[in-house]
Amino acid sequence: MDGNSSALNKGLRESPGAIHKDPDMVIFGFWVFMMSDLIFFGVVFAIYITMIGATAGGPGPRELFDFGSLFAQTMLLLTSSLTVGIATITMKHQRSQGSFLFWVVVTLLFGLGFLTLELLDFSEMAAKGGIPQRSGYLSAFFGLVPLHGLHVSFGCLWMLVMIAQVLTVGMTDLVKLRFLRLALFWHFLDLIWIGIFSVVYFGGWVYG
Amino acid sequence: MNITDYGWLGKLSWDSIVFSDLISNFSVSAAVGSTAGAIVIFATIATLALLTWFKVWGTLWSEWLTSTDHKKIGIMYIVFALVMMTRGLLEGMVMRAQQAAAPDGFLYADHFAQLFSTHGTIMIFFVAVPFVVGLVNLVMPLQIGARDVAFPVLNQISLAVTVAAGMLLMVSLVVGEFSTGGWSAYPPYTGGDFNPGVGPDYWIWAIVFSGAGTTLTGINFTVTILKCRAAGMNFFRMPIFCWTVLCSSILMIFAMPPLSVAALMLGFDRYLDFHFFTNDLGGNMMNYANLFWLFGHPEVYLLVLPAYGIFSEVFSTYSAKRLYGYKSLVFATMSIAVLSFTVWLHHFFTMGQSPTINIVFGIATMLIAVPTGVKVYDWMATMYRGRIRFTTPMIYAIGFLILFVIGGLSGVILANPTVDFQVHNTLFLVAHFHNVLIPGVLFGVLAGYNYWFPKAFGFRLDERLGKWSAYLWIVGFMLTFFPLYGAGLLGMPRRSFSYMDLTFKPYMVVAFIGAMVVLCALISLVLQLLVSLRDRQKNRVPVGDPWDGRSLEWSIPAPAPSYNFAELPRVTDRDEFTEAKEQGRAYQPPKVYRDIEIPKNNPLGFLLCVLSGILMFALVWYMWWLALLTTLAIIIVVIASTFRWDSEQIIPASKVQQDTEKWLALVNKTEPVGRDLENTPQNNGYAKLEH
């Protein structure tokens, strides 16, 4: 490479030993983590697709899925992505702590609502004989959808921690940086949900 | 039995302890197992006693266990890898002894199966990975001119879960038994129907936790290399080792998740009666094979790429030449990283897919030989007309160059599906992968160990014993594994604890003798360390450049200060330090001294190590209350750690100035030493400029 291209890397600013506080790097690191998580999901999706027909005489997608509830779940989750976005904007424009917390709490409630509906869905499926022990297909289903639910639960816990931190130390740079990552994570879960809706529910229903 | 059918202690009972077998039903096999268990217990007690005797608990806690310094974390990884290597190697010896003694061996079939399962699991996940990760931790941030890795506490956590998983494997020697399903643990054999014991559960949790550690490490290293390079160090000025680490870290990010998924799904099958991989109710074992090798094949490149990086540094330094074909080495590395994802089906050519698919994957596999060949020629060209010094790392490197080509060629043979149909599941395969992994990875990390040891500790390793060890490894490896090619071609199946056809016997006897030589190699490695510790005053290299090194890590004192660089370097050349020495820029005081901020010590890693260790043990033994308790504790500890607001400490500019001036004064009064004398006590780490 010629000498000019060295301009591409300006290097870290000299003061920080604490390079792990550099926002640019922290957010980038989180993106890399999400890539890894995406592979995790991708592989579980692949297993689900190979097992769509493996119902072993048990109930399949057509008997089990309740698209009414799924529509409600989708709406809750997609809207929560909007509210977490609004929370990020209030943070960016340094609105009051109160309005920031309001939007975080709204997001949390949407998340919890989603989880409640999902659990109700699972119990209804179980009532129709759709338990993971019944067939390879159902094992694959319950390997994938609750994995997303677990991520959502983790996100909810994360929000509780963020609320506690805002209330105790206020909107410090570190807290903001953590919230930015939470927001990214939450949007990521939306993306996964769109995959689940299209591949697991709709795809399963079409090809099952 | 149902998972809820167990009491407070889960499946645990007195019969689970390894010694109970010895008392109730004596056999040589049980005696071997009990001895191993006794060694674990004795070694644990002895270690604890020694630490107390020398009153080093305080130092251990504040300097090591809670440290966030990448160099110390790297050293802990390597210590851990060496301990595990001792176990894995002894297991290999016992197996070779059994096969040499066959048909009247001394082990039960089940015991032999546990041996090859733990041997494989340990050597890959708890020797090769931690050794490589340890060296990378030690060196890579120094080579790119950074203060630390991108996420120091995450680094600590990665080490913590890896060590906890390794400890779990040690516990399996004393309590219960390990899996008999090989390192790949194929279901349905490892499923609940065929394997109701705790063995596969030990495997599953060790894999899941150490795998998580490796994924996090991959993320950490990738971000470090992409974001923390010194000013001016663009991609094509990065030392080749950093390039291989970057590619290998990307493999960690993308290849480890399939393994975690496979192991967890196997766990769901076993614990909760799911049907991912069972024979009945729609389970599909081939999904496991695909997931496992989707990880497993990139894994070998994940290990060997950093070793290629180490060899590149070694060839260049000890030939006193710039690396030949730098860019072609970079592109070869990237090609290998990409191609590694396109070959996983060659692990099951014989499992029933169509010939077309076999051909595609066979060709993809053979393609990897092309970039690898490019590398081999580049290394040879680097040595050509160089002033070569036959130091210990160089002996490993040249041994690698010759032996690895043989291993690679046997891989090309195996990549041909028609040949594979003949020799799969024979010792030919065992010979092949040992032939790539031992010269490729093990020789690489041992070369790196000898090469960078002075940087880590400030004194050189004993050269004479180092050479002995290197030659013994090379000879021992050849004697152990070349006979297996022959036995494999004659049709001897792998993993067999005995055989009736005595044609195999001479091969097995030679292999056993080879294993004894390998044991001598290990002993000389330990001796080398002990002798070097004894002679450390004589062999000190405080100036920091004992080998006339070419990259940035040699431009600072040995051992490096906690903040690495008094002033972050500016890079203008690929061999930056050599360039600096030639232009007289080396050993200059910084223009200005500044306060340096580094992360404080953190107990999080240690706490997670203990808690995740207990969690895994509870899961293996079905102690649900304990599993729940430790899970909650882990969540609480992690959340609590996010409430630590003062996680940084400042090293004042005056301290940096004091350190640096002391070192520069030392440099000024040290006599530069030529390369001919680099292994004599005259070498204080100040290499003379020679051409």
Short mmCIF file of C-alpha atoms in Angstrom, two decimals, chain B residues 460 538-541 670-674 677-686:
data_model
loop_
_atom_site.label_atom_id
_atom_site.label_comp_id
_atom_site.label_asym_id
_atom_site.label_seq_id
_atom_site.Cartn_x
_atom_site.Cartn_y
_atom_site.Cartn_z
CA ARG B 460 14.90 -16.57 27.78
CA LYS B 538 21.55 -15.31 33.84
CA ASN B 539 19.12 -15.24 30.93
CA ARG B 540 17.37 -11.95 31.57
CA VAL B 541 16.56 -9.78 28.55
CA THR B 670 23.68 -2.30 27.62
CA GLU B 671 26.05 -3.57 24.97
CA PRO B 672 24.23 -4.60 21.76
CA VAL B 673 24.68 -8.28 21.05
CA GLY B 674 25.01 -9.89 17.64
CA LEU B 677 25.49 -14.71 20.66
CA GLU B 678 21.74 -14.49 21.09
CA ASN B 679 21.58 -17.70 23.11
CA THR B 680 24.34 -16.78 25.51
CA PRO B 681 24.08 -14.90 28.81
CA GLN B 682 25.56 -11.87 27.01
CA ASN B 683 22.18 -11.34 25.38
CA ASN B 684 20.37 -8.79 27.52
CA GLY B 685 17.74 -8.20 24.93
CA TYR B 686 19.51 -5.49 22.94
#
